Amino acid sequence: MSTNDLRVGVVGAGMMGADHIKRINATIAGATVSAVVEPDEQRRAAALATAPGAEGYGRLEDALDADALDAVLIATPGKFHTPVLLPALAAGLPILCEKPLTQDPESSWEVLEAEQATGRRLIQVGFMRRFDPEYAALRELIAAGSAGDLLMLHCAHRNASVPDSYIQPMLINDSVVHEFDVVPWLAGGSIVNVEVRAGKRNSLTPDRLREPILVLMELDNGVIVDVEMNVSIQFGYQVATEAVFEKGVARIGQPGGLQLWQDGAFRIGEHADFTTRFATAYDRQVQAWVDAARQGGIDGPSAWDGYKVAVACQAGVKALESSGPIAVELPPTPDFYA
Amino acid sequence: MSTNDLRVGVVGAGMMGADHIKRINATIAGATVSAVVEPDEQRRAAALATAPGAEGYGRLEDALDADALDAVLIATPGKFHTPVLLPALAAGLPILCEKPLTQDPESSWEVLEAEQATGRRLIQVGFMRRFDPEYAALRELIAAGSAGDLLMLHCAHRNASVPDSYIQPMLINDSVVHEFDVVPWLAGGSIVNVEVRAGKRNSLTPDRLREPILVLMELDNGVIVDVEMNVSIQFGYQVATEAVFEKGVARIGQPGGLQLWQDGAFRIGEHADFTTRFATAYDRQVQAWVDAARQGGIDGPSAWDGYKVAVACQAGVKALESSGPIAVELPPTPDFYA
Amino acid sequence: MSTNDLRVGVVGAGMMGADHIKRINATIAGATVSAVVEPDEQRRAAALATAPGAEGYGRLEDALDADALDAVLIATPGKFHTPVLLPALAAGLPILCEKPLTQDPESSWEVLEAEQATGRRLIQVGFMRRFDPEYAALRELIAAGSAGDLLMLHCAHRNASVPDSYIQPMLINDSVVHEFDVVPWLAGGSIVNVEVRAGKRNSLTPDRLREPILVLMELDNGVIVDVEMNVSIQFGYQVATEAVFEKGVARIGQPGGLQLWQDGAFRIGEHADFTTRFATAYDRQVQAWVDAARQGGIDGPSAWDGYKVAVACQAGVKALESSGPIAVELPPTPDFYA
Amino acid sequence: MSTNDLRVGVVGAGMMGADHIKRINATIAGATVSAVVEPDEQRRAAALATAPGAEGYGRLEDALDADALDAVLIATPGKFHTPVLLPALAAGLPILCEKPLTQDPESSWEVLEAEQATGRRLIQVGFMRRFDPEYAALRELIAAGSAGDLLMLHCAHRNASVPDSYIQPMLINDSVVHEFDVVPWLAGGSIVNVEVRAGKRNSLTPDRLREPILVLMELDNGVIVDVEMNVSIQFGYQVATEAVFEKGVARIGQPGGLQLWQDGAFRIGEHADFTTRFATAYDRQVQAWVDAARQGGIDGPSAWDGYKVAVACQAGVKALESSGPIAVELPPTPDFYA
């Protein structure tokens, strides 16, 4: 344990938590996992085996009482976020909370109030796309204005397949949720309405799902956005965006790396899932958060960003079951987040 | 003049007509321009200078009286199509009619009736995209089913700029008109409704225009289609389509040819306008028509295809001025075109 | 038969000749196949069946006596070129001679003298790469000088496989022969020496062949050229060139057309053989020759170009069996070809 | 300072050293810069300002006496490597030595003997290309054999320009030196001879230089390699390799990232220098070394690899001034490195 390393307590030792424990100890500078908080004993033990020097706890409160950590990384399922966020805020610790902030606008608002009560922005939400080099490059291009103003965004969000636990509303809450954060971040406006169109169903999608869907958004700066949300496309994992400017077009998320000519075709391997597509984004996100947390702050999407996404998701889920645009209504931005 | 060459009469000696005269004499096998029909004397003379052995006429009827042609290529503005189509049909000659067939469903229906009266399909409409090698390859892929059923089409139709004569309804009647023909040809369904969304306006577009627009279509087989229609994008001319299948994605209209690394970037030249993008398509279209016309028939989009597009355009123009989808209502297909 | 169509006599009705007959009648403007010269009766009959209005002959002389043609297209095996070239030259007819001009410098020189005796350049040699749009674009870029002077060329010439009749010297005489013509045409110099290196042998190549080989050339303007000559690479047919300039790099012959994401990869189909890779080049070559021949001339590689290639091939074959560079020694250019 | 962090002493605080100090403290897990060894006081002070908690020393010996480090990273100019390597070896510390190991085979051999005397492999040489994801992917493809055996490698090594200190032999010793290490690592053989060809000179290269050059190598497994070495190509920085297999071709080092259509062209930005092209490779190299050093060992190119490269460079420099291949003669591999 370093005297100046950030002591990170990871809450939730499922797939995502285990991945973060490995990342912090193996690839992040200036941080060490000091505590693993996981009620399930078996999972906790397995995680501790990969985190030399870390202590295990069943509840965050116990880890806090033991002064076992300087910062909290929350990797539990979304429905368990609030009960972890509140004591972490109460303890005044920097927090990296995997998306979503919480599962609905009401509980997210409650978290906003708790954060404001601390007088400091302590919560960073894990919308890692903002740390992807290509998303960052596209945002710079938009900001530079060298291609003129941004007019439209065409997004494609494609998964080869989804697990049995994936149900219809997750098309919005687990998948489009990323576009709800990254699109305003790119385009510099906020979402005013959302429409969902479901056309021909993919016969390879599980019976419980009706997809792919086409999600249409309008931003308050006039930018139009369409998102193809697709979770059974078989060929691989692809997250791409085409930005239409006044004088040009930009595209990110295209294939790269080793090129191979074989069996009658030129080919470039495509990603199989998000772990490779966004590996760099996850590393950069956690490094940025660790660097900021060592100064007691955050460096990424705020709790307010998390709240706005929760409101958009609520409208999106409604749009899933209706036709035509559903309005996205936000309260005024609290001064604290202005 | 060859004894077995097809004697083509070109009606209209404007830019398009002049281009067809040059094509027929310089690059098409088995055909010669035998007559140029153009009321404007100066234009007619200029065209004749490029067509050795051709005679000039002010009206098609005069050329017909002189038995000066075996087939008719109509390259006049759309509003003059009907008065040329009717006598050509009456004479029983094979016709290649530049798009649109006519400017509204009513006059197109009138032409359909005249064609049916001849007992033969004599009209081929100049929707040249069907002859573009990449559109043809995409249609084969869809028909093959090797990537599963087609689910969605994302289309981009981008022009660097448009002439002063280009007005708002032409976004539909002159530009999206191509998608109205080629999308059903690709996807194998027919259009049931059209919606137009206009978001942020391009500040570089002429004052009289409100664009780019996003055109949304639904086909009766469930396929969803979005078309970005853009006529002031400055960088060049691009017509691209992305097809979403159950097991994969295909894309056509991407950059090709000489690749150059210079001044800090890798680059591939983009088309400046349709003349290079669709040069091969025009050549193949006219060669296919000539080969068929020599047998007295046609080989391409029929008058009925032209009528369906006219109906879609009428709905599209209405959609330009309203919000939400506009229904596209077609009469039953006449047996003659079944 | 058109009064102004060029009457082409095709000599040799093998695969190549049959292909040219089809091309001239189906895709070339201003020409018709009027005579098929082929000693083998069966082949001749088969070819005539595809050339309505053409007459068959066993010897070119008979076709000439019958005044059956205005121009000659020679598609016989190389060893039979001289006995056809000489009477065709004597008759003063424009000639398109498939490469090579003849099989050795001596016989090529004899043909040069016969052509000079006619007082006109009548022979065009079928090096079709000069008519490929990408080779033409690269040549324009080199001539423009916008990327600085040309310094090096890296060429790849890859065949999936070769027929049983293909023997070791054909690596030079049938394959590298194309680079021997097109490289000086691109780089604007002439070849001063040729070296061949054979490294690891492809275990999939026929026992009689030792390949791939790396062919190195130096031009009199200092440009260095390397050619990977590969005839068993299985994956497809690829002819590519990378040009190194003072300020940049250009590449031609890269994959293009429909792009497909399926089965974990992004892919673009590669050519299977030269018929698709150079289809446009063959059409353009024959159209250019027909247009020139109608004026009594040629428009493409001359007999002198054919001679220079014969000299380079002689050195190349010698280099196949030796180590180090073999000099390519040319006589002074005859004034007739200056 | 962490109780289990690796305490790294960085020797040499020039551009490269400063870069490594920043990397270790900002992006590498499990290591901290504990000592900066630099005779120049000003440079040392500047470096220390960026390395909180590190002590400064004028000589490595002083840092060793103070027990200030667990491992040594050598970033001095090559000619100063030996006097640092020897005491570091004597102290039994793990070493990451920037390439070259030393400047000639003789001094490299001396270092080999010193390392063998310690009984452990302590030296890792900084040939970072082995840690580039695309080089690693190509090596995997070669090892997998799925495309058949490797037959040839075509390499391009292009710099926009070079500093005034760059002289002719550095084309080999500073630039091709990377290919001398990575080519055998990829192809699994060792270099038997090297030839250099200088053709047309780039008029934009400094007067003292004669380049670009074409470097030809033959490996003992028959693989043929050509390397275009180019240091004044202006457009950017590009390091690419094309691997020719029995059944296919693979290419690495091609453009990637954001794609932009503007001003008549499709473009992808190219690298300006090695800092971006190999950023990931440097991070991975140092992380791998740190992880291994914490166990007392190394994980990368060995001192023996460094020696073999020194021998190849000696032949390469000789080839720069002669024509034809120069033999690369290696002593038998010492058992210690077998």
Tab-separated table of C-alpha atoms in Angstrom, chain A residues 149-152 154-156 158 193 195 197-204 211-214 216-218 221-226 228-230 232-235 238 240 242 244-249 251 254-255 324-325, chain B residues 149-152 154-156 158 193 195 197-204 211-214 216-218 221-226 228-230 232-235 238 240 242 244-249 251 254-255 324-325:
chain	number	residue	atom	x	y	z
A	149	ASP	CA	-22.054	23.592	-37.453
A	150	LEU	CA	-23.231	20.101	-36.596
A	151	LEU	CA	-26.636	19.370	-38.179
A	152	MET	CA	-27.407	15.683	-37.659
A	154	HIS	CA	-26.680	9.060	-37.308
A	155	CYS	CA	-25.857	6.490	-34.620
A	156	ALA	CA	-25.661	2.708	-34.778
A	158	ARG	CA	-25.205	-3.039	-32.467
A	193	ASN	CA	-38.161	14.620	-27.454
A	195	GLU	CA	-39.564	8.719	-30.703
A	197	ARG	CA	-40.029	3.071	-34.351
A	198	ALA	CA	-40.040	-0.703	-34.515
A	199	GLY	CA	-40.165	-2.056	-38.036
A	200	LYS	CA	-39.402	-5.572	-39.229
A	201	ARG	CA	-38.420	-7.764	-36.294
A	202	ASN	CA	-35.190	-9.759	-36.374
A	203	SER	CA	-36.268	-13.415	-36.393
A	204	LEU	CA	-33.057	-14.230	-34.504
A	211	GLU	CA	-36.134	-5.165	-32.161
A	212	PRO	CA	-34.194	-3.657	-33.863
A	213	ILE	CA	-35.677	-0.238	-33.198
A	214	LEU	CA	-35.000	3.170	-34.677
A	216	LEU	CA	-35.286	9.488	-33.133
A	217	MET	CA	-34.302	12.458	-30.984
A	218	GLU	CA	-34.486	16.203	-31.419
A	221	ASN	CA	-30.296	23.347	-30.741
A	222	GLY	CA	-32.123	21.802	-33.696
A	223	VAL	CA	-29.788	18.852	-34.212
A	224	ILE	CA	-31.670	15.722	-35.351
A	225	VAL	CA	-30.432	12.327	-34.173
A	226	ASP	CA	-31.327	8.817	-35.251
A	228	GLU	CA	-30.352	2.225	-34.756
A	229	MET	CA	-30.567	0.057	-31.626
A	230	ASN	CA	-29.877	-3.534	-32.475
A	232	SER	CA	-29.219	-9.544	-32.155
A	233	ILE	CA	-27.156	-8.700	-35.220
A	234	GLN	CA	-24.883	-11.720	-34.822
A	235	PHE	CA	-21.838	-10.450	-36.737
A	238	GLN	CA	-20.344	-2.141	-33.296
A	240	ALA	CA	-20.627	3.927	-34.644
A	242	GLU	CA	-21.850	9.587	-38.377
A	244	VAL	CA	-23.313	15.579	-40.534
A	245	PHE	CA	-21.865	19.082	-40.626
A	246	GLU	CA	-22.576	22.062	-42.862
A	247	LYS	CA	-19.457	21.381	-44.929
A	248	GLY	CA	-18.666	17.743	-44.354
A	249	VAL	CA	-19.341	14.427	-42.700
A	251	ARG	CA	-17.569	8.974	-38.942
A	254	GLN	CA	-15.219	2.066	-38.030
A	255	PRO	CA	-13.086	-1.108	-38.308
A	324	GLY	CA	-44.864	9.684	-32.211
A	325	PRO	CA	-42.460	11.792	-30.155
B	149	ASP	CA	-33.728	-10.767	-44.052
B	150	LEU	CA	-33.329	-7.054	-44.686
B	151	LEU	CA	-34.574	-5.014	-41.709
B	152	MET	CA	-33.608	-1.377	-42.290
B	154	HIS	CA	-30.072	4.049	-43.922
B	155	CYS	CA	-29.629	6.261	-46.977
B	156	ALA	CA	-27.571	9.412	-47.495
B	158	ARG	CA	-25.669	14.489	-50.515
B	193	ASN	CA	-45.973	6.219	-45.584
B	195	GLU	CA	-42.450	11.521	-42.959
B	197	ARG	CA	-38.176	16.093	-40.454
B	198	ALA	CA	-36.283	19.339	-40.860
B	199	GLY	CA	-33.917	20.056	-38.013
B	200	LYS	CA	-31.072	22.546	-37.891
B	201	ARG	CA	-30.813	24.387	-41.198
B	202	ASN	CA	-27.510	24.534	-43.066
B	203	SER	CA	-26.517	28.211	-43.032
B	204	LEU	CA	-24.802	27.633	-46.385
B	211	GLU	CA	-32.550	21.628	-45.481
B	212	PRO	CA	-31.025	19.137	-44.815
B	213	ILE	CA	-34.084	17.016	-44.134
B	214	LEU	CA	-34.492	13.523	-42.737
B	216	LEU	CA	-38.540	8.437	-42.988
B	217	MET	CA	-40.363	5.701	-44.880
B	218	GLU	CA	-42.096	2.503	-43.884
B	221	ASN	CA	-42.907	-5.592	-45.567
B	222	GLY	CA	-41.944	-3.797	-42.356
B	223	VAL	CA	-38.603	-2.465	-43.526
B	224	ILE	CA	-37.845	0.983	-42.058
B	225	VAL	CA	-35.930	3.492	-44.177
B	226	ASP	CA	-34.313	6.799	-43.313
B	228	GLU	CA	-30.698	12.083	-45.182
B	229	MET	CA	-31.401	14.524	-48.032
B	230	ASN	CA	-28.744	17.165	-48.182
B	232	SER	CA	-25.536	22.070	-49.652
B	233	ILE	CA	-22.912	19.918	-47.997
B	234	GLN	CA	-20.050	21.488	-49.946
B	235	PHE	CA	-17.508	18.632	-49.704
B	238	GLN	CA	-22.216	11.238	-52.173
B	240	ALA	CA	-24.653	5.931	-50.014
B	242	GLU	CA	-26.350	1.104	-45.412
B	244	VAL	CA	-29.185	-3.679	-41.961
B	245	PHE	CA	-29.801	-7.417	-42.124
B	246	GLU	CA	-30.598	-9.964	-39.440
B	247	LYS	CA	-26.981	-11.195	-39.387
B	248	GLY	CA	-24.951	-8.336	-40.809
B	249	VAL	CA	-24.696	-4.907	-42.340
B	251	ARG	CA	-22.726	-0.513	-47.199
B	254	GLN	CA	-18.195	4.455	-50.177
B	255	PRO	CA	-14.990	6.133	-51.489
B	324	GLY	CA	-45.920	13.033	-38.835
B	325	PRO	CA	-46.272	10.342	-41.504
